[in-house]
């Protein structure tokens, strides 16, 4: 049976602004559960079994793997919990607020898996029939085909134009060739780099600067278990100007570390001393603007 083409906007991955790679990992974990039970199980039982195997940090990592920074939104994806609950309310007409993390995890996976099965295995009635390992293979193949990585990389030029990033696995991120193993550090670093690009028009593809920034954010968060990433970002953004260099930019360290022990202070000193003067605004953009202004005046 040949599947009918589905508008990308109608796909659950796009509706909830999910990371396709995280979704693919989720489906694969459901398949593992099914394979262990002679290849077929009741839909609800698959989810319950998969949820019961995850606890604490593993569950948090799985949720983080479903999130992604999207250019169309211009920010991190909205709060996944509210998205899922609102979607449940809109599509089913009701929703019971989850009492704990397990219930929330179940609802999230119920929404995602039902939609994926409906799209890629439309002939399967999950309310009456068991889900087979082969059904999940169809979902895996469908997501892999429809959301292949090359479709998400708009910049295929050899010349670096700006910060590049992708989620590699749960959780292992890569920013400008720098591996990041903490989801919050990953999100914060991407936010800062893209904010610099937007305010100063400097392509932030530099691996050395990225390494320094990742280390500063990671060390600050490691020093204090109550580290507030949002508070740090808010203070850091307040220091961001349109100056075409990094000399006036500072990463805020709210935890009063001595300069000699503060990676934020060390990075700030490097920027102030001109260690990253080689990072400059796009000249092409300025030339294009001047050219346009001249042509309009003729």
PDB file of C-alpha atoms in Angstrom:
ATOM      1  CA  UNK A   1       0.000   0.000   0.000  1.00  0.00           C
ATOM      2  CA  UNK A   2       1.472   3.345  -1.091  1.00  0.00           C
ATOM      3  CA  UNK A   3       1.126   6.090   1.486  1.00  0.00           C
ATOM      4  CA  UNK A   4      -0.506   9.338   0.481  1.00  0.00           C
ATOM      5  CA  UNK A   5       1.725  12.373   0.688  1.00  0.00           C
ATOM      6  CA  UNK A   6       1.213  14.322   3.899  1.00  0.00           C
ATOM      7  CA  UNK A   7       1.673  18.065   4.088  1.00  0.00           C
ATOM      8  CA  UNK A   8       4.747  18.738   6.253  1.00  0.00           C
ATOM      9  CA  UNK A   9       2.766  21.226   8.351  1.00  0.00           C
ATOM     10  CA  UNK A  10       0.351  18.419   9.265  1.00  0.00           C
ATOM     11  CA  UNK A  11       3.108  16.121  10.528  1.00  0.00           C
ATOM     12  CA  UNK A  12       3.317  15.839  14.318  1.00  0.00           C
ATOM     13  CA  UNK A  13       7.053  16.603  14.219  1.00  0.00           C
ATOM     14  CA  UNK A  14       6.312  19.982  12.647  1.00  0.00           C
ATOM     15  CA  UNK A  15       3.109  20.650  14.599  1.00  0.00           C
ATOM     16  CA  UNK A  16       4.978  20.375  17.904  1.00  0.00           C
ATOM     17  CA  UNK A  17       8.305  21.648  16.535  1.00  0.00           C
ATOM     18  CA  UNK A  18      10.094  18.446  17.540  1.00  0.00           C
ATOM     19  CA  UNK A  19      13.632  17.341  16.785  1.00  0.00           C
ATOM     20  CA  UNK A  20      13.284  14.532  14.169  1.00  0.00           C
ATOM     21  CA  UNK A  21      16.362  12.729  15.481  1.00  0.00           C
ATOM     22  CA  UNK A  22      14.923  12.687  19.005  1.00  0.00           C
ATOM     23  CA  UNK A  23      11.619  11.367  17.655  1.00  0.00           C
ATOM     24  CA  UNK A  24      13.450   8.683  15.700  1.00  0.00           C
ATOM     25  CA  UNK A  25      15.273   7.546  18.850  1.00  0.00           C
ATOM     26  CA  UNK A  26      11.917   7.439  20.659  1.00  0.00           C
ATOM     27  CA  UNK A  27      10.377   5.172  18.007  1.00  0.00           C
ATOM     28  CA  UNK A  28      13.435   2.917  18.076  1.00  0.00           C
ATOM     29  CA  UNK A  29      13.100   2.506  21.845  1.00  0.00           C
ATOM     30  CA  UNK A  30       9.441   1.516  21.327  1.00  0.00           C
ATOM     31  CA  UNK A  31      10.559  -1.038  18.762  1.00  0.00           C
ATOM     32  CA  UNK A  32      13.057  -2.510  21.235  1.00  0.00           C
ATOM     33  CA  UNK A  33      10.221  -3.027  23.723  1.00  0.00           C
ATOM     34  CA  UNK A  34       8.108  -4.702  21.034  1.00  0.00           C
ATOM     35  CA  UNK A  35      10.949  -6.934  19.849  1.00  0.00           C
ATOM     36  CA  UNK A  36      11.414  -8.202  23.401  1.00  0.00           C
ATOM     37  CA  UNK A  37       7.761  -9.300  23.462  1.00  0.00           C
ATOM     38  CA  UNK A  38       7.770 -11.601  20.431  1.00  0.00           C
ATOM     39  CA  UNK A  39       7.349  -8.754  17.975  1.00  0.00           C
ATOM     40  CA  UNK A  40       3.896  -7.364  18.818  1.00  0.00           C
ATOM     41  CA  UNK A  41       2.138  -5.670  21.729  1.00  0.00           C
ATOM     42  CA  UNK A  42      -0.865  -3.565  22.643  1.00  0.00           C
ATOM     43  CA  UNK A  43      -0.189   0.128  21.927  1.00  0.00           C
ATOM     44  CA  UNK A  44      -0.768   1.283  25.508  1.00  0.00           C
ATOM     45  CA  UNK A  45       1.361  -1.551  26.864  1.00  0.00           C
ATOM     46  CA  UNK A  46       4.290  -0.550  24.652  1.00  0.00           C
ATOM     47  CA  UNK A  47       4.236   2.994  25.996  1.00  0.00           C
ATOM     48  CA  UNK A  48       3.737   1.933  29.630  1.00  0.00           C
ATOM     49  CA  UNK A  49       6.674  -0.476  29.404  1.00  0.00           C
ATOM     50  CA  UNK A  50       8.945   2.102  27.762  1.00  0.00           C
ATOM     51  CA  UNK A  51       8.039   4.776  30.321  1.00  0.00           C
ATOM     52  CA  UNK A  52       8.611   2.426  33.251  1.00  0.00           C
ATOM     53  CA  UNK A  53      12.203   1.855  32.144  1.00  0.00           C
ATOM     54  CA  UNK A  54      13.190   5.528  32.343  1.00  0.00           C
ATOM     55  CA  UNK A  55      13.835   7.472  35.508  1.00  0.00           C
ATOM     56  CA  UNK A  56      15.217  10.848  36.521  1.00  0.00           C
ATOM     57  CA  UNK A  57      18.035  12.042  34.299  1.00  0.00           C
ATOM     58  CA  UNK A  58      17.315   9.452  31.574  1.00  0.00           C
ATOM     59  CA  UNK A  59      13.759  10.745  31.227  1.00  0.00           C
ATOM     60  CA  UNK A  60      14.960  14.352  31.277  1.00  0.00           C
ATOM     61  CA  UNK A  61      17.520  13.575  28.576  1.00  0.00           C
ATOM     62  CA  UNK A  62      14.841  11.955  26.423  1.00  0.00           C
ATOM     63  CA  UNK A  63      12.595  15.034  26.705  1.00  0.00           C
ATOM     64  CA  UNK A  64      15.530  17.323  25.853  1.00  0.00           C
ATOM     65  CA  UNK A  65      16.264  15.215  22.776  1.00  0.00           C
ATOM     66  CA  UNK A  66      12.794  16.077  21.443  1.00  0.00           C
ATOM     67  CA  UNK A  67      13.504  19.812  21.566  1.00  0.00           C
ATOM     68  CA  UNK A  68      15.336  21.792  18.937  1.00  0.00           C
ATOM     69  CA  UNK A  69      16.251  25.341  18.019  1.00  0.00           C
ATOM     70  CA  UNK A  70      14.182  26.292  14.978  1.00  0.00           C
ATOM     71  CA  UNK A  71      14.928  29.138  12.584  1.00  0.00           C
ATOM     72  CA  UNK A  72      11.260  29.593  11.745  1.00  0.00           C
ATOM     73  CA  UNK A  73      10.490  30.350  15.388  1.00  0.00           C
ATOM     74  CA  UNK A  74      13.701  32.270  15.943  1.00  0.00           C
ATOM     75  CA  UNK A  75      14.100  30.753  19.409  1.00  0.00           C
ATOM     76  CA  UNK A  76      14.147  27.498  21.321  1.00  0.00           C
ATOM     77  CA  UNK A  77      11.006  25.427  20.774  1.00  0.00           C
ATOM     78  CA  UNK A  78       8.171  26.397  23.146  1.00  0.00           C
ATOM     79  CA  UNK A  79       7.619  24.508  26.373  1.00  0.00           C
ATOM     80  CA  UNK A  80       7.004  20.917  25.268  1.00  0.00           C
ATOM     81  CA  UNK A  81       4.712  20.139  28.208  1.00  0.00           C
ATOM     82  CA  UNK A  82       2.248  22.902  27.347  1.00  0.00           C
ATOM     83  CA  UNK A  83       2.408  22.083  23.645  1.00  0.00           C
ATOM     84  CA  UNK A  84       1.528  18.440  24.252  1.00  0.00           C
ATOM     85  CA  UNK A  85      -1.268  19.173  26.729  1.00  0.00           C
ATOM     86  CA  UNK A  86      -2.786  21.827  24.465  1.00  0.00           C
ATOM     87  CA  UNK A  87      -2.542  19.479  21.497  1.00  0.00           C
ATOM     88  CA  UNK A  88      -4.208  16.714  23.511  1.00  0.00           C
ATOM     89  CA  UNK A  89      -7.017  19.123  24.439  1.00  0.00           C
ATOM     90  CA  UNK A  90      -7.482  20.284  20.827  1.00  0.00           C
ATOM     91  CA  UNK A  91      -7.499  16.810  19.256  1.00  0.00           C
ATOM     92  CA  UNK A  92      -9.284  14.789  21.927  1.00  0.00           C
ATOM     93  CA  UNK A  93     -11.486  17.429  23.510  1.00  0.00           C
ATOM     94  CA  UNK A  94     -10.159  16.859  27.024  1.00  0.00           C
ATOM     95  CA  UNK A  95      -6.986  16.440  29.014  1.00  0.00           C
ATOM     96  CA  UNK A  96      -6.247  15.352  32.555  1.00  0.00           C
ATOM     97  CA  UNK A  97      -3.304  17.147  34.093  1.00  0.00           C
ATOM     98  CA  UNK A  98      -0.540  14.608  34.794  1.00  0.00           C
ATOM     99  CA  UNK A  99       0.107  13.912  38.477  1.00  0.00           C
ATOM    100  CA  UNK A 100       3.771  13.040  38.021  1.00  0.00           C
ATOM    101  CA  UNK A 101       6.609  12.830  35.523  1.00  0.00           C
ATOM    102  CA  UNK A 102       5.656   9.314  34.412  1.00  0.00           C
ATOM    103  CA  UNK A 103       2.118  10.390  33.496  1.00  0.00           C
ATOM    104  CA  UNK A 104       3.430  13.382  31.572  1.00  0.00           C
ATOM    105  CA  UNK A 105       5.909  11.155  29.739  1.00  0.00           C
ATOM    106  CA  UNK A 106       3.076   8.752  28.865  1.00  0.00           C
ATOM    107  CA  UNK A 107       0.836  11.536  27.483  1.00  0.00           C
ATOM    108  CA  UNK A 108       3.708  12.971  25.425  1.00  0.00           C
ATOM    109  CA  UNK A 109       4.536   9.610  23.863  1.00  0.00           C
ATOM    110  CA  UNK A 110       0.871   8.747  23.364  1.00  0.00           C
ATOM    111  CA  UNK A 111       0.360  11.900  21.291  1.00  0.00           C
ATOM    112  CA  UNK A 112       3.551  11.482  19.251  1.00  0.00           C
ATOM    113  CA  UNK A 113       3.244   7.737  18.609  1.00  0.00           C
ATOM    114  CA  UNK A 114      -0.460   7.815  17.723  1.00  0.00           C
ATOM    115  CA  UNK A 115       0.140  10.521  15.137  1.00  0.00           C
ATOM    116  CA  UNK A 116       3.179   8.752  13.679  1.00  0.00           C
ATOM    117  CA  UNK A 117       1.358   5.431  13.370  1.00  0.00           C
ATOM    118  CA  UNK A 118      -1.660   7.118  11.811  1.00  0.00           C
ATOM    119  CA  UNK A 119       0.607   8.741   9.232  1.00  0.00           C
ATOM    120  CA  UNK A 120       2.918   5.867   8.360  1.00  0.00           C
ATOM    121  CA  UNK A 121       0.713   2.834   9.147  1.00  0.00           C
ATOM    122  CA  UNK A 122      -2.798   4.137   8.321  1.00  0.00           C
ATOM    123  CA  UNK A 123      -4.295   0.659   7.941  1.00  0.00           C
ATOM    124  CA  UNK A 124      -3.536  -0.252  11.584  1.00  0.00           C
ATOM    125  CA  UNK A 125      -6.341   0.357  14.132  1.00  0.00           C
ATOM    126  CA  UNK A 126      -4.363   0.747  17.345  1.00  0.00           C
ATOM    127  CA  UNK A 127      -7.521   0.666  19.480  1.00  0.00           C
ATOM    128  CA  UNK A 128      -8.244  -2.906  18.363  1.00  0.00           C
ATOM    129  CA  UNK A 129      -5.024  -4.348  16.960  1.00  0.00           C
ATOM    130  CA  UNK A 130      -1.591  -4.939  18.414  1.00  0.00           C
ATOM    131  CA  UNK A 131       1.349  -2.960  17.094  1.00  0.00           C
ATOM    132  CA  UNK A 132       4.062  -5.064  15.488  1.00  0.00           C
ATOM    133  CA  UNK A 133       7.770  -4.503  15.185  1.00  0.00           C
ATOM    134  CA  UNK A 134       7.280  -4.232  11.411  1.00  0.00           C
ATOM    135  CA  UNK A 135       4.764  -1.408  11.942  1.00  0.00           C
ATOM    136  CA  UNK A 136       7.384   0.504  13.880  1.00  0.00           C
ATOM    137  CA  UNK A 137       9.935  -0.228  11.141  1.00  0.00           C
ATOM    138  CA  UNK A 138       7.606   1.590   8.737  1.00  0.00           C
ATOM    139  CA  UNK A 139       7.505   4.568  11.072  1.00  0.00           C
ATOM    140  CA  UNK A 140      11.290   4.564  11.418  1.00  0.00           C
ATOM    141  CA  UNK A 141      11.750   4.376   7.646  1.00  0.00           C
ATOM    142  CA  UNK A 142       9.160   7.118   7.106  1.00  0.00           C
ATOM    143  CA  UNK A 143      10.691   9.566   9.589  1.00  0.00           C
ATOM    144  CA  UNK A 144      14.184   8.826   8.257  1.00  0.00           C
ATOM    145  CA  UNK A 145      13.066   9.538   4.699  1.00  0.00           C
ATOM    146  CA  UNK A 146      10.857  12.577   5.384  1.00  0.00           C
ATOM    147  CA  UNK A 147      13.238  14.234   7.851  1.00  0.00           C
ATOM    148  CA  UNK A 148      16.662  13.294   6.533  1.00  0.00           C
ATOM    149  CA  UNK A 149      19.436  15.421   8.014  1.00  0.00           C
ATOM    150  CA  UNK A 150      20.474  16.990   4.723  1.00  0.00           C
ATOM    151  CA  UNK A 151      17.042  18.614   4.430  1.00  0.00           C
ATOM    152  CA  UNK A 152      17.690  20.521   7.644  1.00  0.00           C
ATOM    153  CA  UNK A 153      21.096  21.863   6.659  1.00  0.00           C
ATOM    154  CA  UNK A 154      20.286  24.903   4.542  1.00  0.00           C
ATOM    155  CA  UNK A 155      23.919  26.010   4.380  1.00  0.00           C
ATOM    156  CA  UNK A 156      25.769  23.589   2.105  1.00  0.00           C
ATOM    157  CA  UNK A 157      28.531  25.978   1.042  1.00  0.00           C
ATOM    158  CA  UNK A 158      32.108  25.201   1.997  1.00  0.00           C
ATOM    159  CA  UNK A 159      32.540  28.786   3.211  1.00  0.00           C
ATOM    160  CA  UNK A 160      31.390  29.180   6.798  1.00  0.00           C
ATOM    161  CA  UNK A 161      28.643  31.785   7.150  1.00  0.00           C
ATOM    162  CA  UNK A 162      27.688  31.476  10.806  1.00  0.00           C
ATOM    163  CA  UNK A 163      27.132  29.219  13.797  1.00  0.00           C
ATOM    164  CA  UNK A 164      26.211  25.663  12.821  1.00  0.00           C
ATOM    165  CA  UNK A 165      24.685  23.138  15.192  1.00  0.00           C
ATOM    166  CA  UNK A 166      22.819  19.845  15.380  1.00  0.00           C
ATOM    167  CA  UNK A 167      21.761  17.275  17.965  1.00  0.00           C
ATOM    168  CA  UNK A 168      23.849  14.130  17.565  1.00  0.00           C
ATOM    169  CA  UNK A 169      22.285  11.857  20.164  1.00  0.00           C
ATOM    170  CA  UNK A 170      20.765  11.931  23.663  1.00  0.00           C
ATOM    171  CA  UNK A 171      22.456  13.963  24.879  1.00  0.00           C
ATOM    172  CA  UNK A 172      25.439  14.849  22.773  1.00  0.00           C
ATOM    173  CA  UNK A 173      25.392  18.121  20.875  1.00  0.00           C
ATOM    174  CA  UNK A 174      27.826  19.650  18.434  1.00  0.00           C
ATOM    175  CA  UNK A 175      28.335  23.406  18.024  1.00  0.00           C
ATOM    176  CA  UNK A 176      30.889  24.544  15.463  1.00  0.00           C
ATOM    177  CA  UNK A 177      32.713  21.246  15.875  1.00  0.00           C
ATOM    178  CA  UNK A 178      32.703  21.428  19.692  1.00  0.00           C
ATOM    179  CA  UNK A 179      31.032  18.510  21.481  1.00  0.00           C
ATOM    180  CA  UNK A 180      28.578  19.484  24.243  1.00  0.00           C
ATOM    181  CA  UNK A 181      27.177  16.849  26.601  1.00  0.00           C
ATOM    182  CA  UNK A 182      24.766  18.989  28.616  1.00  0.00           C
ATOM    183  CA  UNK A 183      21.458  20.059  27.033  1.00  0.00           C
ATOM    184  CA  UNK A 184      21.177  23.332  28.966  1.00  0.00           C
ATOM    185  CA  UNK A 185      24.779  24.274  28.195  1.00  0.00           C
ATOM    186  CA  UNK A 186      24.078  23.476  24.527  1.00  0.00           C
ATOM    187  CA  UNK A 187      20.929  25.643  24.428  1.00  0.00           C
ATOM    188  CA  UNK A 188      22.608  28.527  26.273  1.00  0.00           C
ATOM    189  CA  UNK A 189      25.685  28.499  24.042  1.00  0.00           C
ATOM    190  CA  UNK A 190      23.612  28.491  20.852  1.00  0.00           C
ATOM    191  CA  UNK A 191      21.465  31.345  22.212  1.00  0.00           C
ATOM    192  CA  UNK A 192      24.523  33.478  23.006  1.00  0.00           C
ATOM    193  CA  UNK A 193      26.240  32.806  19.679  1.00  0.00           C
ATOM    194  CA  UNK A 194      23.160  33.589  17.651  1.00  0.00           C
ATOM    195  CA  UNK A 195      22.469  36.719  19.693  1.00  0.00           C
ATOM    196  CA  UNK A 196      26.000  37.941  18.922  1.00  0.00           C
ATOM    197  CA  UNK A 197      25.438  37.224  15.243  1.00  0.00           C
ATOM    198  CA  UNK A 198      22.179  39.142  15.238  1.00  0.00           C
ATOM    199  CA  UNK A 199      23.434  42.176  17.190  1.00  0.00           C
ATOM    200  CA  UNK A 200      26.974  42.485  15.822  1.00  0.00           C
ATOM    201  CA  UNK A 201      26.569  40.730  12.431  1.00  0.00           C
ATOM    202  CA  UNK A 202      29.645  38.630  13.206  1.00  0.00           C
ATOM    203  CA  UNK A 203      29.485  35.029  11.879  1.00  0.00           C
ATOM    204  CA  UNK A 204      30.118  33.035  15.066  1.00  0.00           C
ATOM    205  CA  UNK A 205      31.604  29.906  13.510  1.00  0.00           C
ATOM    206  CA  UNK A 206      34.931  30.102  15.352  1.00  0.00           C
ATOM    207  CA  UNK A 207      35.760  26.826  17.106  1.00  0.00           C
ATOM    208  CA  UNK A 208      38.195  28.377  19.607  1.00  0.00           C
ATOM    209  CA  UNK A 209      35.667  30.967  20.796  1.00  0.00           C
ATOM    210  CA  UNK A 210      32.964  28.297  20.971  1.00  0.00           C
ATOM    211  CA  UNK A 211      35.230  26.067  23.097  1.00  0.00           C
ATOM    212  CA  UNK A 212      35.861  28.959  25.495  1.00  0.00           C
ATOM    213  CA  UNK A 213      32.168  29.809  25.726  1.00  0.00           C
ATOM    214  CA  UNK A 214      31.059  26.200  26.268  1.00  0.00           C
ATOM    215  CA  UNK A 215      33.688  25.738  28.973  1.00  0.00           C
ATOM    216  CA  UNK A 216      32.675  28.996  30.709  1.00  0.00           C
ATOM    217  CA  UNK A 217      28.976  28.102  30.772  1.00  0.00           C
ATOM    218  CA  UNK A 218      29.678  24.503  31.803  1.00  0.00           C
ATOM    219  CA  UNK A 219      32.050  25.499  34.624  1.00  0.00           C
ATOM    220  CA  UNK A 220      29.666  28.155  35.966  1.00  0.00           C
ATOM    221  CA  UNK A 221      26.778  25.692  36.087  1.00  0.00           C
ATOM    222  CA  UNK A 222      28.985  23.009  37.669  1.00  0.00           C
ATOM    223  CA  UNK A 223      30.021  25.389  40.474  1.00  0.00           C
ATOM    224  CA  UNK A 224      26.453  25.917  41.673  1.00  0.00           C
ATOM    225  CA  UNK A 225      23.699  23.304  41.630  1.00  0.00           C
ATOM    226  CA  UNK A 226      21.093  26.109  41.625  1.00  0.00           C
ATOM    227  CA  UNK A 227      22.650  27.874  38.653  1.00  0.00           C
ATOM    228  CA  UNK A 228      19.986  29.850  36.784  1.00  0.00           C
ATOM    229  CA  UNK A 229      20.712  29.759  33.048  1.00  0.00           C
ATOM    230  CA  UNK A 230      17.905  32.233  32.265  1.00  0.00           C
ATOM    231  CA  UNK A 231      19.231  34.746  34.788  1.00  0.00           C
ATOM    232  CA  UNK A 232      22.731  34.444  33.391  1.00  0.00           C
ATOM    233  CA  UNK A 233      21.460  34.902  29.832  1.00  0.00           C
ATOM    234  CA  UNK A 234      19.389  37.945  30.766  1.00  0.00           C
ATOM    235  CA  UNK A 235      22.401  39.671  32.299  1.00  0.00           C
ATOM    236  CA  UNK A 236      24.640  38.656  29.417  1.00  0.00           C
ATOM    237  CA  UNK A 237      22.242  39.994  26.789  1.00  0.00           C
ATOM    238  CA  UNK A 238      22.194  43.324  28.650  1.00  0.00           C
ATOM    239  CA  UNK A 239      25.905  43.652  27.779  1.00  0.00           C
ATOM    240  CA  UNK A 240      25.336  43.057  24.087  1.00  0.00           C
ATOM    241  CA  UNK A 241      25.801  46.094  21.837  1.00  0.00           C
ATOM    242  CA  UNK A 242      25.998  46.614  18.076  1.00  0.00           C
ATOM    243  CA  UNK A 243      29.739  47.351  18.227  1.00  0.00           C
ATOM    244  CA  UNK A 244      31.440  45.393  15.386  1.00  0.00           C
ATOM    245  CA  UNK A 245      33.894  43.684  17.771  1.00  0.00           C
ATOM    246  CA  UNK A 246      33.715  41.430  20.826  1.00  0.00           C
ATOM    247  CA  UNK A 247      35.827  43.757  22.989  1.00  0.00           C
ATOM    248  CA  UNK A 248      32.828  45.285  24.782  1.00  0.00           C
ATOM    249  CA  UNK A 249      30.919  42.033  25.280  1.00  0.00           C
ATOM    250  CA  UNK A 250      30.891  40.244  28.659  1.00  0.00           C
ATOM    251  CA  UNK A 251      29.539  36.947  29.923  1.00  0.00           C
ATOM    252  CA  UNK A 252      27.866  37.536  33.285  1.00  0.00           C
ATOM    253  CA  UNK A 253      28.990  35.399  36.209  1.00  0.00           C
ATOM    254  CA  UNK A 254      26.346  35.792  38.908  1.00  0.00           C
ATOM    255  CA  UNK A 255      28.057  33.559  41.427  1.00  0.00           C
ATOM    256  CA  UNK A 256      30.846  35.842  42.560  1.00  0.00           C
ATOM    257  CA  UNK A 257      33.754  33.611  41.687  1.00  0.00           C
ATOM    258  CA  UNK A 258      37.188  35.137  42.029  1.00  0.00           C
ATOM    259  CA  UNK A 259      38.479  36.246  38.609  1.00  0.00           C
ATOM    260  CA  UNK A 260      41.322  33.738  38.742  1.00  0.00           C
ATOM    261  CA  UNK A 261      38.779  30.928  39.232  1.00  0.00           C
ATOM    262  CA  UNK A 262      36.103  32.226  36.875  1.00  0.00           C
ATOM    263  CA  UNK A 263      36.054  30.927  33.325  1.00  0.00           C
ATOM    264  CA  UNK A 264      33.576  33.689  32.483  1.00  0.00           C
ATOM    265  CA  UNK A 265      36.076  36.315  33.675  1.00  0.00           C
ATOM    266  CA  UNK A 266      38.852  34.621  31.711  1.00  0.00           C
ATOM    267  CA  UNK A 267      36.778  34.664  28.527  1.00  0.00           C
ATOM    268  CA  UNK A 268      35.785  38.289  29.102  1.00  0.00           C
ATOM    269  CA  UNK A 269      39.466  39.223  29.493  1.00  0.00           C
ATOM    270  CA  UNK A 270      40.351  37.461  26.242  1.00  0.00           C
ATOM    271  CA  UNK A 271      37.620  39.352  24.393  1.00  0.00           C
ATOM    272  CA  UNK A 272      38.664  42.692  25.918  1.00  0.00           C
ATOM    273  CA  UNK A 273      42.317  42.033  25.041  1.00  0.00           C
ATOM    274  CA  UNK A 274      41.399  41.442  21.411  1.00  0.00           C
ATOM    275  CA  UNK A 275      42.066  37.701  21.262  1.00  0.00           C
ATOM    276  CA  UNK A 276      39.075  37.342  18.925  1.00  0.00           C
ATOM    277  CA  UNK A 277      39.622  40.394  16.734  1.00  0.00           C
ATOM    278  CA  UNK A 278      39.769  38.074  13.726  1.00  0.00           C
ATOM    279  CA  UNK A 279      35.994  37.642  14.115  1.00  0.00           C
ATOM    280  CA  UNK A 280      34.510  40.503  12.127  1.00  0.00           C
ATOM    281  CA  UNK A 281      31.128  41.502  10.663  1.00  0.00           C
ATOM    282  CA  UNK A 282      30.206  40.267   7.201  1.00  0.00           C
ATOM    283  CA  UNK A 283      31.860  42.659   4.748  1.00  0.00           C
ATOM    284  CA  UNK A 284      29.667  41.409   1.922  1.00  0.00           C
ATOM    285  CA  UNK A 285      26.548  42.561   3.731  1.00  0.00           C
ATOM    286  CA  UNK A 286      27.913  46.096   4.118  1.00  0.00           C
ATOM    287  CA  UNK A 287      29.024  46.254   0.479  1.00  0.00           C
ATOM    288  CA  UNK A 288      25.639  45.048  -0.713  1.00  0.00           C
ATOM    289  CA  UNK A 289      23.918  47.690   1.393  1.00  0.00           C
ATOM    290  CA  UNK A 290      26.162  50.466   0.044  1.00  0.00           C
ATOM    291  CA  UNK A 291      25.633  49.224  -3.507  1.00  0.00           C
ATOM    292  CA  UNK A 292      21.860  49.255  -3.078  1.00  0.00           C
ATOM    293  CA  UNK A 293      21.919  52.754  -1.604  1.00  0.00           C
ATOM    294  CA  UNK A 294      23.976  54.043  -4.554  1.00  0.00           C
ATOM    295  CA  UNK A 295      21.696  52.447  -7.116  1.00  0.00           C
ATOM    296  CA  UNK A 296      18.617  53.935  -5.435  1.00  0.00           C
ATOM    297  CA  UNK A 297      20.151  57.423  -5.512  1.00  0.00           C
ATOM    298  CA  UNK A 298      20.777  57.261  -9.282  1.00  0.00           C
TER     299      UNK A 298
END
